[in-house]
Coordinates of C-alpha atoms in Angstrom, one line a residue:
M1 CA 103.5 -215.1 144.5
L2 CA 102.3 -212.8 147.3
R3 CA 104.8 -210.1 146.1
S4 CA 103.4 -210.5 142.6
L5 CA 100.0 -209.6 143.9
Q6 CA 101.3 -206.2 145.0
K7 CA 102.3 -205.4 141.5
P8 CA 100.3 -204.7 138.3
P9 CA 99.1 -208.1 137.0
T10 CA 100.7 -209.8 134.0
F11 CA 98.7 -212.4 132.2
G12 CA 101.2 -215.2 132.9
I13 CA 101.2 -214.7 136.7
A14 CA 97.4 -214.2 136.8
F15 CA 96.8 -217.3 134.8
A16 CA 99.1 -219.4 137.0
L17 CA 97.5 -218.2 140.2
F18 CA 93.9 -218.5 139.0
L19 CA 94.6 -222.0 137.5
L20 CA 95.7 -223.1 141.0
V21 CA 92.5 -221.7 142.5
S22 CA 90.3 -223.1 139.8
A23 CA 91.8 -226.6 140.2
V24 CA 91.4 -226.5 144.0
L25 CA 87.8 -225.4 143.8
Y26 CA 86.4 -227.3 140.9
V27 CA 88.3 -230.4 140.0
R28 CA 86.2 -233.5 140.6
S29 CA 87.3 -237.0 141.2
P30 CA 89.0 -238.7 138.3
F31 CA 87.0 -241.8 139.2
S32 CA 83.6 -240.0 138.6
N33 CA 81.4 -241.3 135.8
S34 CA 79.3 -239.6 133.2
I35 CA 76.8 -237.3 135.0
F36 CA 73.5 -235.9 133.8
D37 CA 73.9 -234.4 130.2
E38 CA 77.4 -235.9 129.8
Q39 CA 75.8 -239.2 128.9
E40 CA 74.2 -237.6 125.8
A41 CA 76.8 -235.0 125.0
L42 CA 79.8 -237.4 125.3
L43 CA 78.9 -241.1 125.6
A44 CA 76.0 -241.1 123.1
N45 CA 77.4 -238.4 120.8
P46 CA 78.5 -240.1 117.5
Y47 CA 80.6 -237.1 116.5
V48 CA 82.6 -237.0 119.8
N49 CA 83.1 -240.7 119.8
G50 CA 84.2 -240.7 116.1
Q51 CA 82.6 -244.1 115.5
K52 CA 80.4 -243.2 112.6
L53 CA 81.3 -239.6 111.6
A54 CA 84.3 -238.0 110.0
V55 CA 86.0 -234.9 111.4
W56 CA 84.8 -232.8 108.5
Q57 CA 81.1 -233.5 109.3
L58 CA 81.5 -231.2 112.3
L59 CA 79.2 -228.5 110.8
E60 CA 76.5 -231.0 110.0
R61 CA 75.8 -232.0 113.6
D62 CA 74.3 -230.3 116.6
F63 CA 75.6 -230.1 120.1
W64 CA 74.5 -233.7 120.8
G65 CA 75.8 -235.1 117.5
L66 CA 72.3 -235.2 115.9
P67 CA 71.6 -234.4 112.3
A68 CA 69.5 -231.4 111.3
E69 CA 66.3 -233.3 110.9
R70 CA 66.6 -234.7 114.4
S71 CA 68.2 -231.7 116.2
I72 CA 67.0 -230.6 119.6
G73 CA 68.1 -227.0 119.0
S74 CA 71.7 -226.4 120.1
Y75 CA 74.2 -225.8 117.3
R76 CA 77.7 -225.5 118.9
P77 CA 80.5 -226.9 116.7
L78 CA 83.5 -225.8 118.6
P79 CA 82.8 -227.7 121.9
N80 CA 82.2 -230.8 119.8
L81 CA 85.5 -230.4 118.0
L82 CA 87.4 -230.1 121.2
W83 CA 85.6 -233.0 122.8
R84 CA 86.4 -235.2 119.9
G85 CA 90.1 -234.4 120.3
L86 CA 90.0 -235.0 124.0
W87 CA 88.0 -238.2 123.7
A88 CA 90.6 -239.6 121.4
I89 CA 93.1 -239.1 124.2
H90 CA 91.0 -240.8 126.9
S91 CA 87.3 -241.7 126.7
H92 CA 86.3 -240.4 130.1
P93 CA 84.4 -237.2 131.0
W94 CA 87.1 -236.2 133.5
V95 CA 89.4 -235.0 130.7
P96 CA 86.8 -232.6 129.0
H97 CA 86.0 -231.4 132.5
A98 CA 89.6 -230.6 133.2
L99 CA 89.6 -228.4 130.1
N100 CA 86.8 -226.4 131.7
V101 CA 88.9 -225.9 134.8
I102 CA 91.8 -224.5 132.6
L103 CA 89.6 -222.3 130.5
H104 CA 87.8 -220.9 133.6
A105 CA 91.2 -219.8 134.9
L106 CA 92.0 -218.3 131.5
N107 CA 88.8 -216.2 131.7
A108 CA 89.7 -215.0 135.2
A109 CA 93.1 -214.0 134.0
L110 CA 91.6 -212.2 131.0
L111 CA 89.2 -210.3 133.3
C112 CA 92.0 -209.4 135.6
C113 CA 94.1 -207.9 132.8
I114 CA 91.1 -206.1 131.3
A115 CA 90.3 -204.5 134.7
W116 CA 94.0 -203.4 135.0
R117 CA 94.1 -201.8 131.6
W118 CA 90.9 -199.9 132.3
T119 CA 91.6 -198.8 135.8
K120 CA 95.4 -199.1 136.4
N121 CA 94.4 -200.3 139.9
D122 CA 96.0 -203.5 140.9
V123 CA 93.5 -204.2 143.7
V124 CA 90.5 -203.9 141.3
A125 CA 92.3 -206.1 138.8
W126 CA 93.2 -208.9 141.2
L127 CA 89.8 -208.8 142.9
S128 CA 88.0 -208.9 139.6
G129 CA 89.7 -212.1 138.6
G130 CA 89.5 -213.5 142.1
C131 CA 85.7 -212.9 142.4
F132 CA 85.1 -214.5 139.0
V133 CA 87.3 -217.6 139.5
S134 CA 85.7 -218.4 142.9
A135 CA 82.1 -217.6 142.1
A136 CA 80.3 -220.6 143.5
V137 CA 77.3 -220.3 141.2
L138 CA 79.6 -221.2 138.3
T139 CA 80.4 -224.7 139.7
E140 CA 77.9 -226.4 137.5
T141 CA 79.6 -224.9 134.4
V142 CA 83.2 -225.7 135.4
S143 CA 82.7 -229.1 137.1
G144 CA 80.4 -230.5 134.5
A145 CA 81.9 -231.2 131.1
V146 CA 78.8 -229.9 129.3
G147 CA 79.6 -226.4 130.6
L148 CA 82.4 -226.1 128.0
A149 CA 80.0 -224.2 125.7
D150 CA 79.4 -221.5 128.3
V151 CA 83.1 -221.3 129.3
L152 CA 84.2 -221.0 125.6
S153 CA 81.6 -218.4 125.1
G154 CA 83.1 -216.4 127.9
V155 CA 86.6 -216.9 126.4
G156 CA 85.4 -215.5 123.1
I157 CA 83.7 -212.4 124.6
L158 CA 86.5 -211.6 127.0
L159 CA 89.1 -211.9 124.2
A160 CA 87.0 -209.6 122.1
I161 CA 86.9 -207.0 124.9
A162 CA 90.6 -207.5 125.4
A163 CA 91.2 -206.8 121.7
L164 CA 89.8 -203.3 122.2
S165 CA 93.3 -202.2 123.4
L166 CA 94.8 -203.0 120.0
P167 CA 95.2 -200.5 117.1
L168 CA 92.1 -200.2 115.1
P169 CA 92.9 -202.6 112.2
A170 CA 94.3 -205.3 114.5
M171 CA 91.3 -204.8 116.8
A172 CA 88.8 -205.4 114.0
V173 CA 90.4 -208.7 113.0
A174 CA 90.9 -209.9 116.5
A175 CA 87.4 -208.9 117.7
F176 CA 85.8 -210.7 114.7
L177 CA 87.7 -213.9 115.4
A178 CA 86.9 -213.8 119.1
S179 CA 83.3 -213.0 118.5
S180 CA 83.0 -215.9 116.0
M181 CA 84.6 -218.2 118.5
A182 CA 82.0 -217.2 121.0
M183 CA 79.1 -217.7 118.5
F184 CA 80.3 -221.1 117.4
S185 CA 80.5 -222.1 121.1
K186 CA 77.0 -221.1 122.2
E187 CA 74.2 -219.2 120.4
S188 CA 73.5 -216.9 123.3
S189 CA 76.8 -215.3 122.6
L190 CA 74.9 -213.0 120.2
V191 CA 74.9 -210.5 123.1
V192 CA 78.4 -209.7 122.0
V193 CA 76.7 -207.3 119.5
A194 CA 75.6 -205.2 122.4
I195 CA 78.5 -205.7 124.8
L196 CA 81.5 -205.1 122.5
P197 CA 80.5 -201.8 121.0
W198 CA 79.5 -200.5 124.5
A199 CA 82.9 -201.6 125.9
A200 CA 84.6 -199.9 122.9
L201 CA 82.8 -196.7 123.6
L202 CA 83.6 -196.7 127.3
S203 CA 87.2 -197.7 126.9
G204 CA 88.0 -195.4 124.0
P205 CA 88.9 -192.4 126.2
L206 CA 90.9 -194.6 128.5
L207 CA 92.9 -196.7 126.0
H208 CA 93.1 -194.4 123.0
Q209 CA 92.4 -190.9 121.7
R210 CA 89.1 -189.5 122.9
S211 CA 88.1 -188.6 119.3
R212 CA 88.4 -192.3 118.3
A213 CA 85.9 -193.7 120.8
V214 CA 82.8 -193.4 118.5
L215 CA 84.7 -194.8 115.5
R216 CA 86.1 -197.7 117.5
A217 CA 82.6 -198.5 118.8
L218 CA 81.2 -198.4 115.3
V219 CA 83.9 -200.8 114.1
A220 CA 83.2 -203.1 117.1
L221 CA 79.5 -203.1 116.2
I222 CA 80.2 -204.0 112.6
V223 CA 82.7 -206.8 113.3
S224 CA 80.6 -208.4 116.1
A225 CA 77.4 -208.2 113.9
T226 CA 79.4 -209.7 111.0
A227 CA 80.5 -212.6 113.3
V228 CA 76.8 -213.3 114.2
I229 CA 75.8 -213.2 110.5
F230 CA 78.7 -215.5 109.6
Y231 CA 77.5 -218.0 112.3
V232 CA 73.9 -217.9 111.1
Q233 CA 74.8 -218.4 107.4
V234 CA 77.1 -221.3 108.2
R235 CA 74.4 -223.0 110.2
K236 CA 71.8 -222.4 107.6
R237 CA 74.1 -223.7 104.9
F238 CA 75.4 -226.9 106.6
F239 CA 72.6 -227.5 109.2
P240 CA 69.2 -226.6 107.7
S241 CA 67.2 -227.7 110.7
P242 CA 63.4 -226.9 111.0
I243 CA 62.5 -223.9 113.1
D244 CA 59.5 -223.4 115.3
E245 CA 56.3 -223.5 113.2
A246 CA 54.9 -220.6 115.2
L247 CA 57.4 -218.3 113.7
L248 CA 56.1 -219.1 110.2
R249 CA 52.6 -218.0 111.0
P250 CA 51.7 -214.4 109.9
L251 CA 51.6 -211.8 112.7
P252 CA 48.4 -210.0 113.6
A253 CA 47.9 -206.8 111.6
D254 CA 47.7 -204.7 114.8
C255 CA 51.0 -205.8 116.3
T256 CA 53.6 -203.1 117.2
W257 CA 56.7 -202.4 115.1
S258 CA 58.9 -203.7 117.9
V259 CA 57.1 -207.1 118.0
R260 CA 57.3 -207.3 114.2
L261 CA 61.0 -206.4 114.2
F262 CA 61.8 -209.0 116.8
H263 CA 59.7 -211.6 115.0
D264 CA 61.6 -210.9 111.7
F265 CA 64.9 -211.3 113.6
Q266 CA 63.8 -214.6 114.9
V267 CA 62.8 -215.8 111.5
W268 CA 66.2 -214.7 110.1
F269 CA 68.2 -216.2 113.0
A270 CA 66.3 -219.4 112.4
Q271 CA 67.1 -221.0 115.7
P272 CA 66.5 -224.8 115.4
K273 CA 63.4 -225.9 117.2
L274 CA 64.0 -226.4 120.9
P275 CA 62.5 -229.3 122.8
Q276 CA 59.5 -228.5 124.9
D277 CA 59.0 -230.7 128.0
P278 CA 56.7 -229.2 130.7
V279 CA 58.7 -231.1 133.4
N280 CA 61.9 -229.4 132.4
N281 CA 60.3 -226.1 131.7
P282 CA 56.9 -225.5 133.3
L283 CA 56.6 -222.2 131.4
I284 CA 55.4 -224.0 128.3
G285 CA 51.9 -222.8 127.5
V286 CA 52.0 -220.0 130.2
P287 CA 50.7 -216.6 129.1
W288 CA 53.5 -214.1 128.3
P289 CA 52.9 -211.7 131.3
Q290 CA 53.1 -214.6 133.8
R291 CA 56.1 -215.9 131.9
V292 CA 57.9 -212.6 132.3
A293 CA 57.0 -212.4 136.0
T294 CA 58.4 -215.9 136.6
A295 CA 61.6 -215.1 134.7
M296 CA 62.1 -212.0 136.8
R297 CA 61.5 -214.0 140.0
I298 CA 64.0 -216.5 138.9
Y299 CA 66.5 -213.8 138.0
L300 CA 66.2 -212.3 141.4
S301 CA 66.8 -215.7 143.0
G302 CA 69.8 -216.3 140.8
L303 CA 71.2 -212.9 141.6
G304 CA 70.9 -213.8 145.2
Q305 CA 72.8 -217.0 144.6
V306 CA 75.6 -215.1 142.8
L307 CA 76.2 -213.0 145.9
F308 CA 75.2 -215.5 148.6
P309 CA 75.3 -219.1 147.3
A310 CA 73.9 -220.8 150.3
T311 CA 72.0 -223.4 148.2
L312 CA 73.2 -224.6 144.8
S313 CA 71.6 -227.4 142.7
G314 CA 72.1 -229.1 139.4
D315 CA 68.4 -229.1 138.6
Y316 CA 65.4 -226.7 139.1
S317 CA 62.7 -228.5 137.1
Y318 CA 59.1 -229.2 138.0
A319 CA 57.9 -228.7 140.6
A320 CA 60.9 -227.0 142.1
E321 CA 60.1 -223.9 140.0
L322 CA 56.5 -223.1 139.2
P323 CA 55.1 -220.3 137.0
E324 CA 53.7 -217.2 138.7
R325 CA 50.0 -217.2 139.0
S326 CA 49.8 -213.4 138.5
A327 CA 51.7 -211.0 136.3
F328 CA 52.4 -208.9 139.4
S329 CA 54.1 -210.0 142.5
F330 CA 56.6 -208.4 144.9
T331 CA 59.5 -210.8 144.0
A332 CA 58.8 -210.4 140.3
G333 CA 58.7 -206.6 140.6
L334 CA 61.9 -206.5 142.6
G335 CA 63.6 -208.8 140.0
A336 CA 62.4 -206.6 137.2
A337 CA 63.8 -203.5 139.0
L338 CA 67.2 -205.2 139.5
F339 CA 67.1 -206.2 135.9
A340 CA 66.3 -202.8 134.4
L341 CA 68.1 -200.5 136.8
P342 CA 71.6 -201.8 136.0
A343 CA 71.0 -201.2 132.3
V344 CA 69.8 -197.7 133.0
A345 CA 72.7 -197.0 135.4
S346 CA 75.1 -198.4 132.8
L347 CA 73.7 -196.1 130.2
L348 CA 73.8 -193.0 132.4
T349 CA 77.2 -193.7 133.8
G350 CA 78.6 -194.4 130.4
V351 CA 77.1 -191.2 128.9
G352 CA 78.5 -189.2 131.8
S353 CA 82.0 -190.5 131.4
L354 CA 81.9 -189.8 127.7
W355 CA 80.7 -186.3 128.2
Q356 CA 83.5 -185.7 130.7
A357 CA 86.0 -187.0 128.2
Y358 CA 84.5 -184.8 125.5
K359 CA 85.0 -181.8 127.8
G360 CA 88.6 -182.8 128.2
R361 CA 88.2 -183.8 131.8
S362 CA 89.5 -187.0 133.3
W363 CA 87.0 -189.7 134.3
P364 CA 88.1 -192.6 136.6
G365 CA 88.5 -195.9 134.8
V366 CA 86.7 -197.6 137.7
V367 CA 83.6 -195.7 136.7
A368 CA 83.8 -196.8 133.1
L369 CA 84.5 -200.4 134.2
S370 CA 81.5 -200.2 136.5
A371 CA 79.3 -199.0 133.6
L372 CA 80.4 -201.9 131.5
A373 CA 79.7 -204.3 134.4
L374 CA 76.2 -203.0 135.0
G375 CA 75.4 -203.5 131.3
I376 CA 76.8 -207.0 131.1
I377 CA 74.6 -208.4 133.9
P378 CA 71.1 -207.9 132.3
V379 CA 72.3 -208.2 128.7
G380 CA 74.2 -211.4 129.4
Y381 CA 71.3 -212.9 131.1
F382 CA 68.5 -211.9 128.8
P383 CA 68.8 -214.6 126.0
Q384 CA 68.6 -217.3 128.7
S385 CA 65.8 -215.7 130.7
N386 CA 62.9 -217.4 129.0
I387 CA 61.4 -214.0 128.2
A388 CA 62.0 -213.8 124.5
V389 CA 62.4 -217.5 123.7
L390 CA 61.3 -220.6 125.6
L391 CA 64.3 -222.7 126.5
P392 CA 64.4 -226.4 127.2
V393 CA 64.8 -225.7 130.9
I394 CA 63.2 -223.1 133.2
R395 CA 66.4 -222.4 135.2
A396 CA 70.1 -223.4 135.3
E397 CA 73.1 -222.0 137.1
R398 CA 75.2 -222.2 134.0
F399 CA 73.1 -219.4 132.5
W400 CA 75.0 -217.0 134.9
Y401 CA 78.4 -217.5 133.4
L402 CA 78.4 -214.3 131.3
P403 CA 76.4 -212.2 133.9
V404 CA 78.9 -213.1 136.6
I405 CA 81.6 -211.3 134.6
G406 CA 79.7 -208.2 135.3
T407 CA 78.9 -209.0 138.9
S408 CA 82.6 -209.8 139.5
L409 CA 83.7 -206.5 138.2
L410 CA 81.1 -204.6 140.3
V411 CA 82.0 -206.5 143.5
A412 CA 85.7 -206.0 142.9
C413 CA 85.2 -202.2 142.6
A414 CA 83.1 -202.2 145.8
L415 CA 85.5 -204.3 147.7
T416 CA 88.4 -202.2 146.5
R417 CA 86.7 -199.1 147.9
L418 CA 86.3 -200.9 151.3
V419 CA 89.9 -202.3 151.2
Q420 CA 91.4 -198.9 150.5
T421 CA 89.5 -197.1 153.3
Q422 CA 91.0 -196.7 156.7
W423 CA 88.0 -198.1 158.6
R424 CA 89.3 -200.3 161.4
L425 CA 87.8 -202.6 164.0
G426 CA 90.6 -202.5 166.5
S427 CA 93.7 -203.6 164.5
L428 CA 91.6 -205.2 161.8
R429 CA 90.8 -203.3 158.6
I430 CA 87.2 -203.9 157.9
G431 CA 87.5 -203.8 154.1
M432 CA 90.1 -206.6 154.1
F433 CA 88.0 -208.6 156.5
V434 CA 84.9 -208.3 154.3
G435 CA 86.8 -209.2 151.2
L436 CA 88.4 -212.3 152.7
I437 CA 85.0 -213.5 154.2
F438 CA 83.3 -213.0 150.8
L439 CA 85.9 -214.8 148.8
G440 CA 86.3 -217.5 151.4
F441 CA 82.6 -218.2 151.5
Q442 CA 82.3 -218.3 147.7
G443 CA 85.3 -220.7 147.5
S444 CA 84.0 -223.0 150.2
R445 CA 80.6 -223.3 148.6
A446 CA 82.2 -223.9 145.2
R447 CA 84.3 -226.8 146.6
L448 CA 81.4 -228.4 148.4
H449 CA 79.2 -228.2 145.3
A450 CA 82.0 -229.6 143.1
L451 CA 81.9 -232.7 145.4
D452 CA 78.4 -233.4 144.1
Y453 CA 80.1 -234.3 140.8
N454 CA 82.0 -237.2 142.2
S455 CA 79.4 -239.6 140.8
D456 CA 75.9 -239.6 139.3
V457 CA 74.5 -240.9 142.6
D458 CA 76.1 -238.0 144.5
F459 CA 74.9 -235.5 141.9
W460 CA 71.2 -236.5 142.0
H461 CA 71.3 -237.0 145.7
S462 CA 72.5 -233.4 146.1
V463 CA 69.6 -232.3 143.8
V464 CA 67.1 -234.1 146.0
K465 CA 68.5 -232.4 149.1
A466 CA 68.7 -229.0 147.6
Q467 CA 65.4 -229.1 145.6
P468 CA 63.1 -231.7 147.3
N469 CA 60.3 -230.7 145.0
S470 CA 62.2 -231.7 141.9
A471 CA 60.4 -234.7 140.3
K472 CA 63.2 -235.1 137.9
G473 CA 65.7 -235.2 140.8
H474 CA 63.9 -237.9 142.6
L475 CA 63.4 -240.0 139.5
N476 CA 67.0 -239.8 138.4
Y477 CA 68.3 -240.5 141.9
G478 CA 66.1 -243.6 142.0
V479 CA 67.4 -244.7 138.7
M480 CA 71.1 -244.3 139.8
V481 CA 70.7 -246.2 143.1
G482 CA 68.6 -248.8 141.3
A483 CA 71.3 -249.4 138.8
R484 CA 73.5 -250.4 141.8
G485 CA 71.0 -252.9 143.1
D486 CA 69.0 -250.8 145.6
L487 CA 65.6 -251.4 144.0
A488 CA 63.6 -250.5 147.2
T489 CA 65.1 -246.9 147.2
R490 CA 64.4 -246.7 143.5
L491 CA 60.8 -247.6 144.0
A492 CA 60.4 -245.0 146.8
E493 CA 62.1 -242.2 144.9
T494 CA 60.3 -242.9 141.7
G495 CA 57.0 -242.9 143.6
Q496 CA 57.9 -239.5 145.0
A497 CA 58.5 -238.3 141.5
M498 CA 55.1 -239.6 140.4
Q499 CA 53.4 -237.8 143.3
L500 CA 55.2 -234.5 142.4
A501 CA 54.4 -234.8 138.7
P502 CA 51.3 -237.0 138.2
Q503 CA 51.0 -236.2 134.5
W504 CA 54.6 -237.1 133.7
P505 CA 54.6 -240.3 131.7
M506 CA 58.3 -241.1 132.5
A507 CA 57.5 -241.2 136.2
H508 CA 54.6 -243.7 135.7
V509 CA 56.7 -246.0 133.4
Y510 CA 59.7 -245.9 135.6
Y511 CA 57.7 -246.6 138.7
G512 CA 56.2 -249.6 136.9
D513 CA 59.7 -250.6 135.8
A514 CA 60.9 -250.5 139.4
L515 CA 58.0 -252.9 140.4
C516 CA 58.7 -255.1 137.4
R517 CA 62.4 -255.5 138.3
M518 CA 61.4 -256.4 141.8
Q519 CA 59.5 -259.4 140.5
R520 CA 56.2 -257.6 140.9
A521 CA 55.2 -257.4 137.3
K522 CA 51.5 -257.8 137.9
E523 CA 51.6 -254.6 140.1
A524 CA 53.6 -252.8 137.4
W525 CA 51.1 -253.1 134.6
P526 CA 48.7 -250.3 135.7
H527 CA 51.6 -247.9 135.9
Y528 CA 53.0 -248.9 132.5
R529 CA 49.5 -248.5 131.0
R530 CA 49.1 -245.0 132.4
G531 CA 52.6 -244.0 131.1
F532 CA 51.8 -245.5 127.7
E533 CA 48.5 -243.5 127.5
L534 CA 50.3 -240.3 128.5
A535 CA 53.1 -240.8 125.9
P536 CA 52.0 -243.1 123.1
N537 CA 54.7 -241.7 120.8
D538 CA 57.7 -242.2 123.1
P539 CA 59.4 -245.3 121.8
N540 CA 62.0 -245.5 124.6
L541 CA 59.4 -245.5 127.4
I542 CA 57.2 -248.0 125.6
A543 CA 60.1 -250.3 124.7
L544 CA 61.3 -250.2 128.3
G545 CA 58.0 -251.3 129.8
L546 CA 57.2 -253.9 127.2
Q547 CA 60.6 -255.5 127.4
C548 CA 60.5 -255.9 131.2
L549 CA 57.0 -257.4 131.0
W550 CA 58.3 -259.9 128.4
D551 CA 61.3 -260.8 130.6
Q552 CA 59.0 -261.4 133.6
D553 CA 56.7 -263.6 131.5
E554 CA 53.9 -261.1 132.1
F555 CA 53.6 -259.7 128.5
K556 CA 51.0 -262.2 127.1
N557 CA 48.8 -261.8 130.2
H558 CA 48.0 -258.2 128.9
Q559 CA 47.7 -259.1 125.2
A560 CA 44.1 -258.0 125.0
E561 CA 44.8 -254.7 126.8
L562 CA 47.8 -254.0 124.5
E563 CA 45.7 -254.6 121.5
D564 CA 43.1 -252.2 122.8
L565 CA 45.8 -249.5 123.4
A566 CA 47.1 -250.1 119.9
E567 CA 43.6 -249.4 118.5
Q568 CA 43.2 -246.4 120.8
F569 CA 46.4 -244.8 119.4
P570 CA 46.6 -245.8 115.8
D571 CA 49.8 -245.1 113.8
S572 CA 51.7 -244.3 117.1
W573 CA 54.8 -245.9 118.4
L574 CA 52.6 -247.6 121.0
D575 CA 50.6 -249.2 118.1
Y576 CA 53.7 -250.3 116.3
L577 CA 55.8 -251.7 119.2
A578 CA 52.9 -253.4 120.8
T579 CA 51.7 -255.0 117.6
D580 CA 55.3 -255.9 116.5
T581 CA 56.1 -257.5 119.8
L582 CA 52.9 -259.5 119.9
A583 CA 53.7 -260.8 116.4
H584 CA 57.5 -261.3 116.6
G585 CA 58.3 -261.3 120.3
S586 CA 59.2 -264.9 120.4
D587 CA 61.8 -264.4 117.6
N588 CA 63.2 -261.2 119.0
G589 CA 63.2 -262.2 122.7
G590 CA 60.7 -259.4 123.3
V591 CA 61.0 -255.9 121.7
D592 CA 63.0 -255.7 118.5
K593 CA 66.5 -254.9 119.7
Q594 CA 66.9 -251.9 117.5
Y595 CA 64.1 -250.1 119.5
R596 CA 65.2 -251.0 123.0
P597 CA 66.5 -248.0 125.0
R598 CA 70.1 -247.5 125.6
G599 CA 71.3 -249.1 128.8
Y600 CA 72.5 -247.3 131.9
D601 CA 75.9 -245.5 131.5
E602 CA 76.1 -246.8 127.9
G603 CA 77.4 -245.2 124.8
P604 CA 75.7 -245.1 121.4
K605 CA 74.1 -248.3 120.1

């Protein structure tokens, strides 16, 4: 194997090596349970489980198996199809997770081979794949089964870039199929429309005749745009989900043409309405200038994690990340500079290389590869930055999967320059030492973070340690330990969540529920009441509280107060469930069973 690394990489050898590395770094315990979003994406997904839906209904369900009228925004058929096949083999999240490990190695091998084709430099090629496969910030994506959407998006975009080496007709077909694969994996893959033509323009003089570069870029633009249009039309045809009502309102007459153009694109793209929870994304309702400033600060922090992943976490929700108070701050400005400068540098470097090619002069492939890398970083991150569209979450490490393709190429080029210099510290070559330290640190951090996925308790405990201000982290950690009998810890952790997020109805209801399950139902009622008042239309929270009160023979002691709440919130879920339980609780044993929330670690009802 070591001798193979001294030769130009072949896909087979690269894949075998990177598969070994990916397995060592990211494989989690086969005894782990469903963690975080895996409960909704796998256990509670009726399409994945195949209990109620036929295979052909794939295009009629969203990422979570929900129909169009109940969708929470993500339309990603390909991950669902693969999950269904794997779930039929073994209904455990470890199997889908193992697919992520394999596909991540595939992406590293593709990146390695692309770098070799562009540069003919074996060191650049191996380091590109090595930096990517060991990037610790990608642990969430690879070790969590839900990261399949991001990994598949990477496969599609890298296959499309790899297809640029083919003759023009074959390239067009292969690039369209690969771009479509990316789009049906994750909607943010629409950046392929910018990345692929730019890659075709840069690689044209390296891989084909110089005169064909512009033609091939134009074809790449057409086929990638066609793939996006195909995805949107399929979604609109089979999954007509409501879009954000704000997009249907007329724009002000004095808005700029760019704002109007982007608005028209959003209306055409018709992204299903995304959930808005201020705990998951505190940017909801924040003025746009502060929103951009916050996004740039988070981008800067994320870029730091890519290069130096000292702290990694599975959650960054309220109050771990808060909006900027001002549109101008040092960190936001630095983040904006590091966001814009790579794009400008990519453009200038690319134009320079093409000009040299036009003049008949050679231009190093490393320069063209660096120009591509500089463009991928900001372009790949932009759809998930919360700048253009508010996402369900303010920040997530899986958002970096595509940008890390660019950072891996850049770091590989920089390390190659160091490795190939003759600088020495005694008998030690400095470049080799720096490269080994960088890859070793990345790998060690990835392995340690992957251990957080051994169980849901380990996962949320790691979140609490890494992000002590995350109310969601404290609440979920409390729920996990409480499900194993440690109600005292559950009460303390849920209380911490309530202090961090005093307007979060779930924190109040779950704190009351912890008291109720500790046989302290009288103390629980004020917290239940506060949660009901904050979320009168959340049937799961209301049913959870009412049922525990019933089980603890405390329900009828609050009959008058429940009647008052029902009158205070007419035609709400609180009104319906309180009234129905008062009338039929004796027959139903409390809340009607069809409205009771799903139990811990439980599949669909």
